[in-house]
CSV table of C-alpha atoms and ligand atoms in Angstrom, one decimal:
chain,number,residue,atom,x,y,z
A,174,MET,CA,90.7,84.2,89.9
A,175,ASN,CA,88.8,86.5,92.2
A,176,SER,CA,86.0,89.1,91.8
A,177,PRO,CA,87.1,92.3,90.2
A,178,THR,CA,86.8,94.2,93.5
A,179,SER,CA,88.8,91.9,95.8
A,180,SER,CA,91.9,93.9,96.1
A,181,PRO,CA,93.0,97.5,95.5
A,182,ASP,CA,95.6,96.7,92.8
A,183,THR,CA,94.6,93.6,91.0
A,184,LEU,CA,95.4,92.7,87.4
A,185,VAL,CA,91.9,92.7,85.7
A,186,LEU,CA,91.6,90.9,82.2
A,187,TYR,CA,88.2,90.5,80.6
A,188,GLY,CA,86.5,91.4,83.8
A,189,GLN,CA,88.4,88.8,85.8
A,190,ALA,CA,90.7,89.9,88.6
A,191,PHE,CA,94.1,88.2,89.4
A,192,GLN,CA,96.2,88.8,92.5
A,193,SER,CA,99.4,88.1,90.6
A,194,ARG,CA,100.7,89.9,87.7
A,195,LEU,CA,103.1,87.1,86.6
A,196,LEU,CA,102.0,84.4,84.1
A,197,LEU,CA,104.1,81.3,83.7
A,198,GLY,CA,104.6,78.8,81.0
A,199,THR,CA,105.0,75.2,81.7
A,200,ALA,CA,107.4,73.9,79.1
A,201,ARG,CA,111.1,72.9,79.5
A,202,TYR,CA,111.2,72.3,83.2
A,203,PRO,CA,113.6,69.6,84.4
A,204,SER,CA,110.8,67.5,86.0
A,205,PRO,CA,107.2,67.8,87.0
A,206,ALA,CA,108.4,68.1,90.6
A,207,VAL,CA,110.4,71.3,89.8
A,208,LEU,CA,107.7,72.8,87.8
A,209,GLU,CA,105.2,72.2,90.6
A,210,ALA,CA,107.7,73.6,93.3
A,211,ALA,CA,108.3,76.7,90.9
A,212,VAL,CA,104.6,77.4,90.6
A,213,GLN,CA,104.1,77.0,94.4
A,214,ARG,CA,106.8,79.5,94.9
A,215,ALA,CA,105.6,82.1,92.3
A,216,ARG,CA,101.8,81.6,92.6
A,217,PRO,CA,101.3,82.9,89.2
A,218,ALA,CA,98.0,84.4,88.0
A,219,MET,CA,97.8,81.9,85.2
A,220,LEU,CA,99.8,78.9,83.7
A,221,THR,CA,100.0,78.5,79.9
A,222,ALA,CA,99.7,74.9,78.5
A,223,SER,CA,100.1,73.9,74.8
A,224,LEU,CA,97.6,71.1,73.6
A,225,ARG,CA,99.9,70.4,70.7
A,226,ARG,CA,103.2,70.2,72.6
A,227,GLN,CA,102.0,68.0,75.4
A,228,GLY,CA,100.6,65.6,72.8
A,229,SER,CA,98.0,64.1,75.1
A,230,ASN,CA,94.5,64.7,76.0
A,231,PRO,CA,93.9,66.4,79.4
A,232,ALA,CA,90.5,64.8,79.5
A,233,GLU,CA,92.1,61.4,79.8
A,234,SER,CA,93.2,60.5,83.3
A,235,GLY,CA,96.7,59.1,83.9
A,236,SER,CA,98.4,61.9,82.2
A,237,SER,CA,100.8,63.2,84.8
A,238,PHE,CA,101.2,66.6,83.3
A,239,TRP,CA,97.4,67.1,83.1
A,240,GLU,CA,97.0,65.8,86.7
A,241,LEU,CA,99.6,68.1,87.9
A,242,LEU,CA,98.0,71.2,86.3
A,243,LYS,CA,94.7,70.3,88.0
A,244,ARG,CA,96.5,69.8,91.4
A,245,LEU,CA,98.2,73.2,91.1
A,246,GLN,CA,94.8,75.1,90.9
A,247,VAL,CA,96.1,77.8,88.9
A,248,PRO,CA,93.9,79.0,86.0
A,249,VAL,CA,95.1,77.5,82.8
A,250,LEU,CA,95.7,79.7,79.8
A,251,PRO,CA,95.8,77.2,76.7
A,252,ASN,CA,98.0,78.5,73.9
A,253,THR,CA,98.1,77.8,70.1
A,254,ALA,CA,101.9,77.4,70.2
A,255,GLY,CA,103.4,76.1,67.2
A,256,CYS,CA,100.4,77.0,65.0
A,257,HIS,CA,101.6,78.5,61.6
A,258,SER,CA,98.3,79.3,59.7
A,259,LEU,CA,95.1,81.1,60.7
A,260,GLN,CA,93.1,77.8,60.4
A,261,GLU,CA,95.4,75.8,62.6
A,262,ALA,CA,95.2,78.4,65.3
A,263,ILE,CA,91.4,78.6,65.1
A,264,THR,CA,91.2,74.8,65.2
A,265,THR,CA,93.6,74.6,68.1
A,266,ALA,CA,91.6,77.3,70.0
A,267,HIS,CA,88.4,75.2,69.6
A,268,MET,CA,90.1,72.1,70.8
A,269,ALA,CA,91.4,73.8,73.8
A,270,ARG,CA,88.2,75.3,74.8
A,271,GLU,CA,86.7,71.9,74.7
A,272,VAL,CA,89.2,70.0,76.7
A,273,PHE,CA,90.0,72.8,79.3
A,274,ASP,CA,86.5,74.1,79.4
A,275,THR,CA,87.7,77.8,79.4
A,276,PRO,CA,87.1,80.7,77.0
A,277,TRP,CA,90.7,81.9,77.6
A,278,ILE,CA,93.2,81.4,74.7
A,279,LYS,CA,96.7,82.7,74.3
A,280,LEU,CA,96.8,83.4,70.5
A,281,GLU,CA,100.1,82.5,69.1
A,282,LEU,CA,100.4,82.4,65.2
A,283,ILE,CA,104.0,82.0,64.2
A,284,GLY,CA,105.1,83.7,60.9
A,285,ASP,CA,108.7,83.0,60.9
A,286,ASP,CA,110.4,79.8,62.2
A,287,TYR,CA,113.8,81.3,62.8
A,288,THR,CA,112.7,84.2,65.0
A,289,LEU,CA,109.4,82.8,66.1
A,290,GLN,CA,108.1,86.2,65.1
A,291,PRO,CA,104.2,86.2,65.2
A,292,ASP,CA,102.6,86.3,61.9
A,293,THR,CA,101.4,90.0,62.2
A,294,LEU,CA,99.4,89.9,58.8
A,295,ASN,CA,97.1,87.1,59.9
A,296,LEU,CA,96.9,87.7,63.6
A,297,VAL,CA,94.2,90.4,63.5
A,298,GLN,CA,91.9,88.2,61.4
A,299,ALA,CA,92.3,85.3,63.8
A,300,ALA,CA,91.9,87.3,66.8
A,301,GLU,CA,88.7,88.9,65.4
A,302,GLN,CA,87.3,85.5,64.6
A,303,LEU,CA,88.1,84.1,68.1
A,304,VAL,CA,86.6,87.2,69.8
A,305,ARG,CA,83.5,87.1,67.8
A,306,GLU,CA,83.2,83.2,69.0
A,307,GLY,CA,83.4,84.3,72.6
A,308,PHE,CA,87.0,83.7,73.4
A,309,TYR,CA,88.9,85.8,75.8
A,310,VAL,CA,91.9,86.3,73.5
A,311,LEU,CA,95.3,87.3,74.5
A,312,PRO,CA,97.4,87.7,71.5
A,313,TYR,CA,101.1,87.3,71.3
A,314,CYS,CA,102.4,90.0,68.9
A,315,THR,CA,105.2,92.4,68.3
A,316,GLU,CA,105.4,95.9,69.8
A,317,ASP,CA,104.2,97.5,66.8
A,318,LEU,CA,101.7,100.1,67.7
A,319,VAL,CA,99.3,99.9,64.7
A,320,LEU,CA,99.2,96.1,65.1
A,321,CYS,CA,98.4,96.3,68.8
A,322,GLN,CA,95.7,99.1,68.1
A,323,ARG,CA,94.1,96.9,65.4
A,324,LEU,CA,94.0,93.9,67.9
A,325,VAL,CA,92.2,96.2,70.3
A,326,ASP,CA,89.9,97.5,67.5
A,327,VAL,CA,88.7,93.9,66.9
A,328,GLY,CA,87.9,93.3,70.5
A,329,CYS,CA,91.1,92.1,72.3
A,330,GLN,CA,90.8,93.5,75.8
A,331,ALA,CA,94.6,92.9,76.4
A,332,VAL,CA,97.6,92.6,74.2
A,333,MET,CA,100.8,90.7,74.7
A,334,PRO,CA,103.8,92.2,72.8
A,335,TRP,CA,107.1,90.4,72.9
A,336,ALA,CA,110.3,91.8,74.6
A,337,ALA,CA,112.5,89.7,72.3
A,338,PRO,CA,112.2,86.4,70.5
A,339,ILE,CA,110.7,83.5,72.5
A,340,GLY,CA,113.4,81.7,74.4
A,341,THR,CA,116.3,84.1,73.8
A,342,GLY,CA,116.2,85.8,77.3
A,343,ARG,CA,117.5,89.1,75.7
A,344,GLY,CA,115.2,91.2,77.6
A,345,PRO,CA,113.4,94.3,75.9
A,346,VAL,CA,115.3,94.9,72.7
A,347,ASN,CA,113.2,97.9,71.8
A,348,PRO,CA,112.7,99.9,74.8
A,349,TYR,CA,111.5,102.9,73.0
A,350,GLY,CA,108.8,101.0,71.1
A,351,LEU,CA,107.6,99.3,74.2
A,352,GLN,CA,107.4,102.5,76.2
A,353,LEU,CA,105.7,104.4,73.3
A,354,LEU,CA,103.2,101.5,73.1
A,355,ARG,CA,102.4,101.7,76.8
A,356,GLU,CA,101.9,105.5,76.4
A,357,ARG,CA,99.5,105.2,73.4
A,358,LEU,CA,97.3,102.2,74.4
A,359,ASP,CA,94.9,102.3,77.2
A,360,VAL,CA,94.4,98.5,77.6
A,361,PRO,CA,96.1,96.0,79.8
A,362,LEU,CA,99.5,95.2,78.3
A,363,LEU,CA,101.5,92.0,79.3
A,364,VAL,CA,105.0,91.5,78.0
A,365,ASP,CA,105.2,87.9,76.7
A,366,ALA,CA,108.5,86.2,75.6
A,367,GLY,CA,112.1,87.1,75.7
A,368,LEU,CA,112.7,88.1,79.3
A,369,GLY,CA,115.8,86.5,80.7
A,370,LEU,CA,116.3,88.3,84.1
A,371,PRO,CA,114.1,89.4,86.8
A,372,SER,CA,115.5,93.0,86.3
A,373,HIS,CA,113.9,92.8,82.7
A,374,ALA,CA,110.6,92.1,84.2
A,375,CYS,CA,110.9,94.8,86.8
A,376,GLN,CA,111.8,97.3,84.1
A,377,VAL,CA,108.8,96.7,82.0
A,378,MET,CA,106.5,96.8,85.1
A,379,GLU,CA,108.1,100.2,86.0
A,380,TRP,CA,107.3,101.4,82.4
A,381,GLY,CA,103.6,100.7,83.3
A,382,TYR,CA,103.1,97.2,81.8
A,383,ASP,CA,100.4,95.3,83.5
A,384,GLY,CA,102.0,92.1,83.9
A,385,VAL,CA,104.4,89.6,82.1
A,386,LEU,CA,104.4,86.1,80.8
A,387,LEU,CA,107.5,84.0,80.9
A,388,ASN,CA,108.8,80.6,80.6
A,389,THR,CA,112.5,79.8,79.5
A,390,ALA,CA,114.2,82.2,82.0
A,391,VAL,CA,112.6,80.2,85.0
A,392,ALA,CA,112.5,76.6,83.4
A,393,LEU,CA,116.3,76.7,82.4
A,394,ALA,CA,117.5,78.5,85.3
A,395,THR,CA,120.1,76.4,87.5
A,396,ASP,CA,117.5,76.6,90.3
A,397,PRO,CA,114.1,77.1,88.7
A,398,VAL,CA,112.2,77.3,92.0
A,399,GLN,CA,114.4,80.2,93.3
A,400,MET,CA,114.3,82.0,90.0
A,401,ALA,CA,110.4,81.7,89.9
A,402,GLY,CA,110.5,83.6,93.2
A,403,ALA,CA,112.8,86.0,91.9
A,404,PHE,CA,110.6,86.9,89.0
A,405,ALA,CA,107.6,87.1,91.3
A,406,ASP,CA,109.5,89.5,93.6
A,407,ALA,CA,110.7,91.5,90.6
A,408,VAL,CA,107.2,91.8,89.0
A,409,ALA,CA,105.7,93.0,92.4
A,410,ALA,CA,108.6,95.5,92.9
A,411,GLY,CA,108.2,97.0,89.3
A,412,ARG,CA,104.6,97.4,89.9
A,413,ALA,CA,105.0,99.0,93.4
A,414,ALA,CA,107.5,101.3,91.8
A,415,ARG,CA,105.2,102.2,89.0
A,416,LEU,CA,102.4,103.1,91.5
A,417,ALA,CA,104.7,104.9,93.8
A,418,GLY,CA,105.6,107.4,91.0
A,419,ALA,CA,109.3,107.7,90.1
A,420,MET,CA,111.3,110.7,90.6
A,421,THR,CA,112.3,112.9,87.5
A,422,PRO,CA,116.1,112.4,86.8
A,423,GLN,CA,117.9,115.7,87.3
A,424,GLU,CA,120.5,117.4,85.3
A,425,ALA,CA,122.6,118.5,88.4
A,426,ALA,CA,123.7,117.0,91.5
A,427,GLN,CA,121.6,118.0,94.4
A,428,PRO,CA,122.7,117.3,98.1
A,429,SER,CA,120.3,114.8,99.7
A,430,THR,CA,121.2,116.1,103.2
A,431,PRO,CA,120.9,119.9,103.3
A,432,VAL,CA,123.2,121.8,105.6
A,433,LEU,CA,120.6,124.3,106.6
A,434,GLY,CA,117.0,124.3,107.3
A,435,THR,CA,114.4,121.6,107.3
A,436,PRO,CA,115.3,118.1,106.5
A,437,PHE,CA,111.7,117.5,104.9
A,438,TRP,CA,111.2,118.6,101.4
A,439,HIS,CA,107.8,120.1,100.8
A,440,HIS,CA,106.3,119.6,97.3
A,441,ALA,CA,105.4,123.2,97.3
A,442,GLN,CA,109.0,124.2,97.4
A,443,GLY,CA,109.8,121.9,94.4
B,581,LIG,C1,105.3,79.1,76.9
B,581,LIG,C2,104.9,80.3,76.4
B,581,LIG,O1,103.7,80.8,76.6
B,581,LIG,C3,105.8,81.1,75.5
B,581,LIG,O2,105.1,81.1,74.3
B,581,LIG,C4,106.1,82.4,76.0
B,581,LIG,O3,106.2,83.2,74.9
B,581,LIG,C5,107.3,82.6,76.9
B,581,LIG,O4,108.5,83.0,76.2
B,581,LIG,P1,109.9,82.8,76.9
B,581,LIG,O5,110.1,81.4,77.0
B,581,LIG,O6,110.8,83.6,76.1
B,581,LIG,O7,109.7,83.4,78.3
C-alpha cells in the first residue's frame, strides 16, 4: 500500500493506493512454494485469505500458510468465504479483523450452494452493518445494477461483481450487464470470480473496470507461476488500453496507407 498520490494511475480503494490492479486468492495451489512464486511473479495489490477454510489461527506461530502470508508482504484481504447467513458473515468479519489486525473485509455471503451466487437479499444489510462498524467492505455481488447501487448507498466505496460463478472460468457471461454497470456507477468496480483467461481480465479492464480478483484460473493452471504473470500483464494491458482511448469501430473499410497526401491523420480532419 502507498500514499494516494504516489503514482499517476494507482488503484485507490477506501483512500488507500495500490500499484497493482490484480488481487489474488490463495486457495487451491499445488503447494505453498508455487503460491509464493506466483505471488512474487504477479505482485498483486492484495491477497485474499479465508479464516474458515484455512482452519488455523494466524496468530499462532508454526502455521506454514500464515507464515507464508507474512513473508510475502502483500496486504491481506480476509474474506468471509463459506458464510451462508448474515450473522455468520458478521462474526467471521469480526474474527478476521482481530486476527489480521485490518479493517479490510471481502464480504462473501453465499445464497446458493450450486452456483455460489451471493445472497443478494441479505448482502446489503450485512455490508451496512460492517461499514457502520468501520470495516472497509469489498462486497462480492452479482452485476445487478440496483443491488450495486444499494451497496454504494450504504457506504461501500467499491463493489465487486462476478463475471461468472466462482471457479467456473467462464469469463464475463453478461457483457452487457457488466458494461452497463460500469457506465452507471461512479465508484471503483472490481470483477471478482469466474475469470478463466488473461483475455477475460484484459476485456473487463478495457471496459473500464478498476481491477480484478481471481484465484482458480491461476491456481489450477498447469504452470501457475507463468499464468500469474500472464494475468498481471493482461490487467496492465487492459488498463493501458482503457486509458489510451479505443478507436470507434467503423462500418466500412478504410485504407490505413493513403495513396496521396500526408501519412498523418489530423484529428481536425476526422
Ligand atoms: C478466493 C476468492 O477470493 C474467491 O472467492 C474469488 O471469488 C475468486 O474466484 P475464482 O476462483 O473464480 O477466480
